[in-house]
């Protein structure tokens, strides 16, 4: 029996639904999802194993013009995802008026890597619009495969899944067949907390935050976690904590619920807030948080 395996990298502009798609393909919530751009900061692997295949998906941050060092590292993750792919998934919103990032897009389309173009969020568009868009994109990308999907409602995702398997090269598995991701448990704790912060706070606050889990102790019937929310300035610390600590309490409650679901175990979550001045522009801090080698 031949075995197929390869790297499938999902790229596209912020907020088109890349993380939602990866979670749908993997069947686990590995990537956090919010309506805000720059929710995903890292490259995250999601591995799907079958008897005769292994697909290694990677979700990436959206393509942006970097304004500070953290964002530069985020774009390095995107570039590396482009380099090692066996199959590329380029995602746009079906309702998108026209192509953004034309130069980058052309580079992808003209590479030797097979590209699957996904027009996402079909649930938001009329049939006429969808038909029109398919024509538009098929002209732009004659050699690739174009599908209209809804990552959110799981429409056509399975079709894409089987197309991917078809395109994979013959290869032995790259990871153990029971492995789901490349990230440790603490990473998912940090990300879950960050998702709640993105949902709950306005403006610049979520972008100034990094989360670090200092301890993760798994006992027989409970996981005890201690995490620190890091902000760049004192004023931000006050906002995160909120009046009588109510704001941070809500972050903790919401994150704990999700983590209990994710780990399928009772979770005790102890949250703290610290100021870490200008961490987003500090090389050493970016290395510490895994944005640089
Ligand atoms: P990313 O930035 O490309 O990773 O996008 P996300 O996966 O974080 O999704 C951004 C927003 O679009 C979230 O609010 C999602 O719920 C929403 N979204 C993703 N896929 C769909 C879809 O198929 N239909 C609709 N209506 N919304 C979607
Ligand atoms: K997003
Ligand atoms: Mg994302």
GROMACS .gro file of C-alpha atoms and ligand atoms in nm:
model
  323
    1UNK     CA    1   0.000   0.000   0.000
    2UNK     CA    2   0.138   0.342  -0.091
    3UNK     CA    3   0.137   0.618   0.165
    4UNK     CA    4   0.083   0.986   0.091
    5UNK     CA    5   0.207   1.269   0.307
    6UNK     CA    6   0.285   1.636   0.279
    7UNK     CA    7   0.263   1.991   0.399
    8UNK     CA    8  -0.043   2.195   0.313
    9UNK     CA    9  -0.013   2.560   0.397
   10UNK     CA   10  -0.305   2.797   0.429
   11UNK     CA   11  -0.235   3.158   0.340
   12UNK     CA   12  -0.433   3.471   0.262
   13UNK     CA   13  -0.530   3.812   0.390
   14UNK     CA   14  -0.635   3.870   0.751
   15UNK     CA   15  -0.986   3.758   0.848
   16UNK     CA   16  -1.071   3.558   0.538
   17UNK     CA   17  -1.123   3.246   0.755
   18UNK     CA   18  -0.790   3.060   0.745
   19UNK     CA   19  -0.800   2.948   1.108
   20UNK     CA   20  -1.165   2.848   1.086
   21UNK     CA   21  -1.079   2.631   0.786
   22UNK     CA   22  -0.784   2.464   0.952
   23UNK     CA   23  -0.993   2.377   1.257
   24UNK     CA   24  -1.265   2.239   1.030
   25UNK     CA   25  -1.015   2.027   0.837
   26UNK     CA   26  -0.845   1.897   1.150
   27UNK     CA   27  -1.163   1.859   1.352
   28UNK     CA   28  -1.014   2.029   1.660
   29UNK     CA   29  -0.994   2.388   1.770
   30UNK     CA   30  -0.620   2.434   1.735
   31UNK     CA   31  -0.631   2.791   1.611
   32UNK     CA   32  -0.810   3.071   1.786
   33UNK     CA   33  -1.066   3.265   1.585
   34UNK     CA   34  -1.195   3.617   1.622
   35UNK     CA   35  -1.330   3.882   1.389
   36UNK     CA   36  -1.009   4.083   1.443
   37UNK     CA   37  -0.708   4.087   1.213
   38UNK     CA   38  -0.383   3.951   1.359
   39UNK     CA   39  -0.555   3.700   1.581
   40UNK     CA   40  -0.314   3.433   1.458
   41UNK     CA   41   0.047   3.528   1.533
   42UNK     CA   42   0.229   3.200   1.487
   43UNK     CA   43   0.245   2.929   1.232
   44UNK     CA   44   0.044   2.643   1.383
   45UNK     CA   45   0.051   2.286   1.257
   46UNK     CA   46  -0.259   2.069   1.252
   47UNK     CA   47  -0.198   1.706   1.157
   48UNK     CA   48  -0.463   1.477   1.012
   49UNK     CA   49  -0.379   1.108   1.002
   50UNK     CA   50  -0.542   0.839   0.793
   51UNK     CA   51  -0.439   0.482   0.738
   52UNK     CA   52  -0.257   0.566   0.415
   53UNK     CA   53  -0.205   0.942   0.443
   54UNK     CA   54  -0.084   1.218   0.669
   55UNK     CA   55  -0.171   1.581   0.599
   56UNK     CA   56   0.026   1.843   0.785
   57UNK     CA   57  -0.173   2.164   0.767
   58UNK     CA   58  -0.025   2.490   0.872
   59UNK     CA   59  -0.227   2.793   0.964
   60UNK     CA   60  -0.045   3.122   0.930
   61UNK     CA   61  -0.094   3.486   1.024
   62UNK     CA   62  -0.266   3.697   0.758
   63UNK     CA   63  -0.050   3.880   0.506
   64UNK     CA   64   0.019   4.235   0.624
   65UNK     CA   65   0.279   4.508   0.586
   66UNK     CA   66   0.485   4.488   0.904
   67UNK     CA   67   0.486   4.800   1.121
   68UNK     CA   68   0.687   4.666   1.414
   69UNK     CA   69   0.917   4.378   1.489
   70UNK     CA   70   0.652   4.131   1.607
   71UNK     CA   71   0.475   4.174   1.275
   72UNK     CA   72   0.799   4.118   1.087
   73UNK     CA   73   0.835   3.781   1.258
   74UNK     CA   74   0.472   3.705   1.176
   75UNK     CA   75   0.548   3.762   0.806
   76UNK     CA   76   0.853   3.534   0.831
   77UNK     CA   77   0.610   3.259   0.937
   78UNK     CA   78   0.407   3.329   0.623
   79UNK     CA   79   0.714   3.318   0.399
   80UNK     CA   80   0.839   2.993   0.548
   81UNK     CA   81   0.496   2.841   0.496
   82UNK     CA   82   0.526   2.929   0.131
   83UNK     CA   83   0.868   2.770   0.096
   84UNK     CA   84   0.808   2.421   0.229
   85UNK     CA   85   0.459   2.349   0.096
   86UNK     CA   86   0.354   2.050  -0.113
   87UNK     CA   87   0.014   2.209  -0.164
   88UNK     CA   88  -0.086   2.570  -0.107
   89UNK     CA   89  -0.429   2.685  -0.010
   90UNK     CA   90  -0.487   3.048  -0.093
   91UNK     CA   91  -0.801   3.181   0.064
   92UNK     CA   92  -1.006   3.487  -0.021
   93UNK     CA   93  -1.356   3.595   0.071
   94UNK     CA   94  -1.601   3.529  -0.208
   95UNK     CA   95  -1.742   3.879  -0.164
   96UNK     CA   96  -1.401   4.043  -0.196
   97UNK     CA   97  -1.417   4.312  -0.465
   98UNK     CA   98  -1.077   4.250  -0.616
   99UNK     CA   99  -0.741   4.092  -0.558
  100UNK     CA  100  -0.525   4.245  -0.287
  101UNK     CA  101  -0.150   4.176  -0.272
  102UNK     CA  102  -0.132   4.113  -0.645
  103UNK     CA  103   0.247   4.067  -0.654
  104UNK     CA  104   0.247   3.807  -0.377
  105UNK     CA  105  -0.052   3.632  -0.529
  106UNK     CA  106   0.117   3.607  -0.870
  107UNK     CA  107   0.428   3.467  -0.710
  108UNK     CA  108   0.219   3.192  -0.556
  109UNK     CA  109   0.022   3.114  -0.869
  110UNK     CA  110   0.336   3.098  -1.080
  111UNK     CA  111   0.526   2.873  -0.841
  112UNK     CA  112   0.559   2.501  -0.906
  113UNK     CA  113   0.349   2.415  -0.603
  114UNK     CA  114  -0.013   2.321  -0.676
  115UNK     CA  115  -0.251   2.588  -0.549
  116UNK     CA  116  -0.606   2.540  -0.434
  117UNK     CA  117  -0.793   2.868  -0.438
  118UNK     CA  118  -1.076   2.883  -0.189
  119UNK     CA  119  -1.351   3.140  -0.204
  120UNK     CA  120  -1.478   3.139   0.152
  121UNK     CA  121  -1.791   3.267   0.326
  122UNK     CA  122  -2.032   3.155   0.055
  123UNK     CA  123  -2.303   3.171   0.323
  124UNK     CA  124  -2.279   3.551   0.301
  125UNK     CA  125  -2.321   3.582  -0.077
  126UNK     CA  126  -2.599   3.544  -0.332
  127UNK     CA  127  -2.586   3.277  -0.603
  128UNK     CA  128  -2.534   3.537  -0.876
  129UNK     CA  129  -2.241   3.687  -0.695
  130UNK     CA  130  -2.084   3.345  -0.640
  131UNK     CA  131  -2.115   3.256  -1.009
  132UNK     CA  132  -1.964   3.586  -1.112
  133UNK     CA  133  -1.673   3.545  -0.874
  134UNK     CA  134  -1.595   3.193  -0.988
  135UNK     CA  135  -1.564   3.326  -1.345
  136UNK     CA  136  -1.342   3.609  -1.227
  137UNK     CA  137  -1.103   3.384  -1.034
  138UNK     CA  138  -1.089   3.109  -1.294
  139UNK     CA  139  -0.951   3.365  -1.537
  140UNK     CA  140  -0.694   3.480  -1.285
  141UNK     CA  141  -0.576   3.132  -1.190
  142UNK     CA  142  -0.630   2.903  -1.488
  143UNK     CA  143  -0.408   2.624  -1.362
  144UNK     CA  144  -0.532   2.596  -1.010
  145UNK     CA  145  -0.835   2.448  -0.845
  146UNK     CA  146  -1.110   2.682  -0.739
  147UNK     CA  147  -1.372   2.591  -0.478
  148UNK     CA  148  -1.641   2.791  -0.308
  149UNK     CA  149  -1.675   2.698   0.057
  150UNK     CA  150  -1.805   2.801   0.394
  151UNK     CA  151  -1.547   2.715   0.656
  152UNK     CA  152  -1.787   2.827   0.925
  153UNK     CA  153  -2.076   2.607   0.812
  154UNK     CA  154  -1.854   2.325   0.690
  155UNK     CA  155  -1.984   2.355   0.336
  156UNK     CA  156  -1.765   2.187   0.071
  157UNK     CA  157  -1.480   2.141   0.319
  158UNK     CA  158  -1.482   1.765   0.267
  159UNK     CA  159  -1.449   1.809  -0.111
  160UNK     CA  160  -1.141   2.020  -0.051
  161UNK     CA  161  -1.006   1.759   0.189
  162UNK     CA  162  -1.023   1.485  -0.075
  163UNK     CA  163  -0.870   1.714  -0.338
  164UNK     CA  164  -0.577   1.771  -0.103
  165UNK     CA  165  -0.521   1.399  -0.055
  166UNK     CA  166  -0.523   1.357  -0.432
  167UNK     CA  167  -0.253   1.622  -0.469
  168UNK     CA  168  -0.024   1.488  -0.196
  169UNK     CA  169   0.300   1.319  -0.301
  170UNK     CA  170   0.384   0.960  -0.210
  171UNK     CA  171   0.584   0.983   0.111
  172UNK     CA  172   0.611   0.822   0.452
  173UNK     CA  173   0.461   1.015   0.747
  174UNK     CA  174   0.663   1.310   0.882
  175UNK     CA  175   0.524   1.289   1.234
  176UNK     CA  176   0.410   1.001   1.457
  177UNK     CA  177   0.066   0.888   1.345
  178UNK     CA  178  -0.098   0.985   1.674
  179UNK     CA  179   0.035   1.340   1.678
  180UNK     CA  180  -0.215   1.624   1.632
  181UNK     CA  181   0.004   1.934   1.640
  182UNK     CA  182   0.359   2.061   1.690
  183UNK     CA  183   0.272   2.293   1.976
  184UNK     CA  184   0.284   2.203   2.346
  185UNK     CA  185  -0.018   2.220   2.577
  186UNK     CA  186   0.092   2.554   2.721
  187UNK     CA  187   0.069   2.713   2.378
  188UNK     CA  188  -0.302   2.634   2.360
  189UNK     CA  189  -0.354   2.775   2.707
  190UNK     CA  190  -0.184   3.100   2.603
  191UNK     CA  191  -0.382   3.121   2.283
  192UNK     CA  192  -0.716   3.053   2.450
  193UNK     CA  193  -0.653   3.334   2.696
  194UNK     CA  194  -0.546   3.563   2.414
  195UNK     CA  195  -0.866   3.482   2.225
  196UNK     CA  196  -1.073   3.597   2.522
  197UNK     CA  197  -0.870   3.916   2.543
  198UNK     CA  198  -0.921   3.984   2.171
  199UNK     CA  199  -1.293   3.936   2.219
  200UNK     CA  200  -1.326   4.144   2.532
  201UNK     CA  201  -1.102   4.449   2.495
  202UNK     CA  202  -1.102   4.728   2.241
  203UNK     CA  203  -0.851   4.903   2.021
  204UNK     CA  204  -0.482   4.856   2.087
  205UNK     CA  205  -0.512   4.646   2.405
  206UNK     CA  206  -0.522   4.296   2.247
  207UNK     CA  207  -0.225   4.380   2.026
  208UNK     CA  208  -0.016   4.483   2.325
  209UNK     CA  209  -0.076   4.154   2.502
  210UNK     CA  210   0.129   3.839   2.522
  211UNK     CA  211   0.040   3.546   2.743
  212UNK     CA  212   0.286   3.315   2.914
  213UNK     CA  213   0.193   3.004   3.105
  214UNK     CA  214   0.432   2.959   3.394
  215UNK     CA  215   0.304   2.631   3.519
  216UNK     CA  216   0.086   2.353   3.388
  217UNK     CA  217   0.038   2.070   3.631
  218UNK     CA  218  -0.181   1.782   3.530
  219UNK     CA  219  -0.321   1.576   3.816
  220UNK     CA  220  -0.554   1.282   3.798
  221UNK     CA  221  -0.877   1.479   3.787
  222UNK     CA  222  -0.768   1.841   3.741
  223UNK     CA  223  -0.518   2.056   3.553
  224UNK     CA  224  -0.372   2.342   3.754
  225UNK     CA  225  -0.253   2.630   3.540
  226UNK     CA  226  -0.083   2.956   3.624
  227UNK     CA  227  -0.058   3.210   3.342
  228UNK     CA  228   0.065   3.566   3.313
  229UNK     CA  229  -0.087   3.827   3.083
  230UNK     CA  230   0.185   4.065   2.976
  231UNK     CA  231   0.113   4.420   2.864
  232UNK     CA  232   0.341   4.700   2.751
  233UNK     CA  233   0.235   4.977   2.990
  234UNK     CA  234   0.092   5.035   3.339
  235UNK     CA  235  -0.226   5.193   3.203
  236UNK     CA  236  -0.294   4.878   3.002
  237UNK     CA  237  -0.254   4.668   3.314
  238UNK     CA  238  -0.534   4.863   3.479
  239UNK     CA  239  -0.760   4.815   3.179
  240UNK     CA  240  -0.697   4.441   3.167
  241UNK     CA  241  -0.781   4.401   3.535
  242UNK     CA  242  -1.083   4.631   3.519
  243UNK     CA  243  -1.304   4.770   3.795
  244UNK     CA  244  -1.279   4.546   4.102
  245UNK     CA  245  -1.101   4.290   3.885
  246UNK     CA  246  -1.420   4.214   3.697
  247UNK     CA  247  -1.269   4.227   3.348
  248UNK     CA  248  -0.991   3.981   3.413
  249UNK     CA  249  -1.230   3.756   3.602
  250UNK     CA  250  -1.439   3.725   3.288
  251UNK     CA  251  -1.133   3.642   3.079
  252UNK     CA  252  -1.047   3.370   3.330
  253UNK     CA  253  -1.396   3.222   3.340
  254UNK     CA  254  -1.435   3.214   2.963
  255UNK     CA  255  -1.086   3.074   2.904
  256UNK     CA  256  -1.131   2.806   3.170
  257UNK     CA  257  -1.451   2.684   3.006
  258UNK     CA  258  -1.280   2.644   2.669
  259UNK     CA  259  -0.975   2.479   2.822
  260UNK     CA  260  -1.188   2.225   3.006
  261UNK     CA  261  -1.344   2.139   2.676
  262UNK     CA  262  -1.009   2.125   2.494
  263UNK     CA  263  -0.833   1.907   2.753
  264UNK     CA  264  -1.150   1.723   2.851
  265UNK     CA  265  -1.067   1.771   3.216
  266UNK     CA  266  -1.142   2.006   3.502
  267UNK     CA  267  -0.918   2.315   3.492
  268UNK     CA  268  -0.808   2.554   3.764
  269UNK     CA  269  -0.675   2.874   3.606
  270UNK     CA  270  -0.478   3.130   3.803
  271UNK     CA  271  -0.432   3.454   3.602
  272UNK     CA  272  -0.188   3.738   3.669
  273UNK     CA  273  -0.104   4.062   3.487
  274UNK     CA  274   0.247   4.204   3.448
  275UNK     CA  275   0.402   4.495   3.264
  276UNK     CA  276   0.677   4.401   3.020
  277UNK     CA  277   0.780   4.732   2.863
  278UNK     CA  278   0.766   4.739   2.482
  279UNK     CA  279   0.803   4.362   2.444
  280UNK     CA  280   0.677   4.380   2.084
  281UNK     CA  281   0.991   4.564   1.974
  282UNK     CA  282   1.238   4.370   2.185
  283UNK     CA  283   1.434   4.092   2.012
  284UNK     CA  284   1.503   3.901   2.330
  285UNK     CA  285   1.137   3.907   2.435
  286UNK     CA  286   1.024   3.799   2.089
  287UNK     CA  287   1.257   3.501   2.111
  288UNK     CA  288   1.128   3.421   2.458
  289UNK     CA  289   0.770   3.411   2.329
  290UNK     CA  290   0.859   3.192   2.032
  291UNK     CA  291   0.839   3.448   1.752
  292UNK     CA  292   1.206   3.406   1.664
  293UNK     CA  293   1.455   3.119   1.665
  294LIG     P1  294  -0.824   3.433   0.970
  294LIG     O1  295  -0.782   3.566   1.022
  294LIG     O2  296  -0.807   3.424   0.821
  294LIG     O3  297  -0.761   3.318   1.041
  294LIG     O4  298  -0.982   3.426   0.994
  294LIG     P2  299  -1.064   3.357   1.115
  294LIG     O5  300  -1.071   3.210   1.095
  294LIG     O6  301  -1.009   3.406   1.246
  294LIG     O7  302  -1.208   3.416   1.089
  294LIG     C1  303  -1.231   3.557   1.084
  294LIG     C2  304  -1.380   3.582   1.102
  294LIG     O8  305  -1.451   3.531   0.989
  294LIG     C3  306  -1.438   3.513   1.224
  294LIG     O9  307  -1.533   3.598   1.282
  294LIG     C4  308  -1.502   3.388   1.166
  294LIG    O10  309  -1.609   3.340   1.245
  294LIG     C5  310  -1.550   3.439   1.032
  294LIG     N1  311  -1.564   3.331   0.931
  294LIG     C6  312  -1.473   3.237   0.898
  294LIG     N2  313  -1.522   3.156   0.801
  294LIG     C7  314  -1.646   3.199   0.772
  294LIG     C8  315  -1.749   3.156   0.680
  294LIG    O11  316  -1.737   3.059   0.605
  294LIG     N3  317  -1.864   3.230   0.680
  294LIG     C9  318  -1.883   3.338   0.761
  294LIG     N4  319  -1.999   3.402   0.753
  294LIG     N5  320  -1.789   3.380   0.848
  294LIG    C10  321  -1.673   3.312   0.854
  295LIG     K1  322  -0.901   3.673   1.249
  296LIG    MG1  323  -0.612   3.314   1.185
   0.00000   0.00000   0.00000
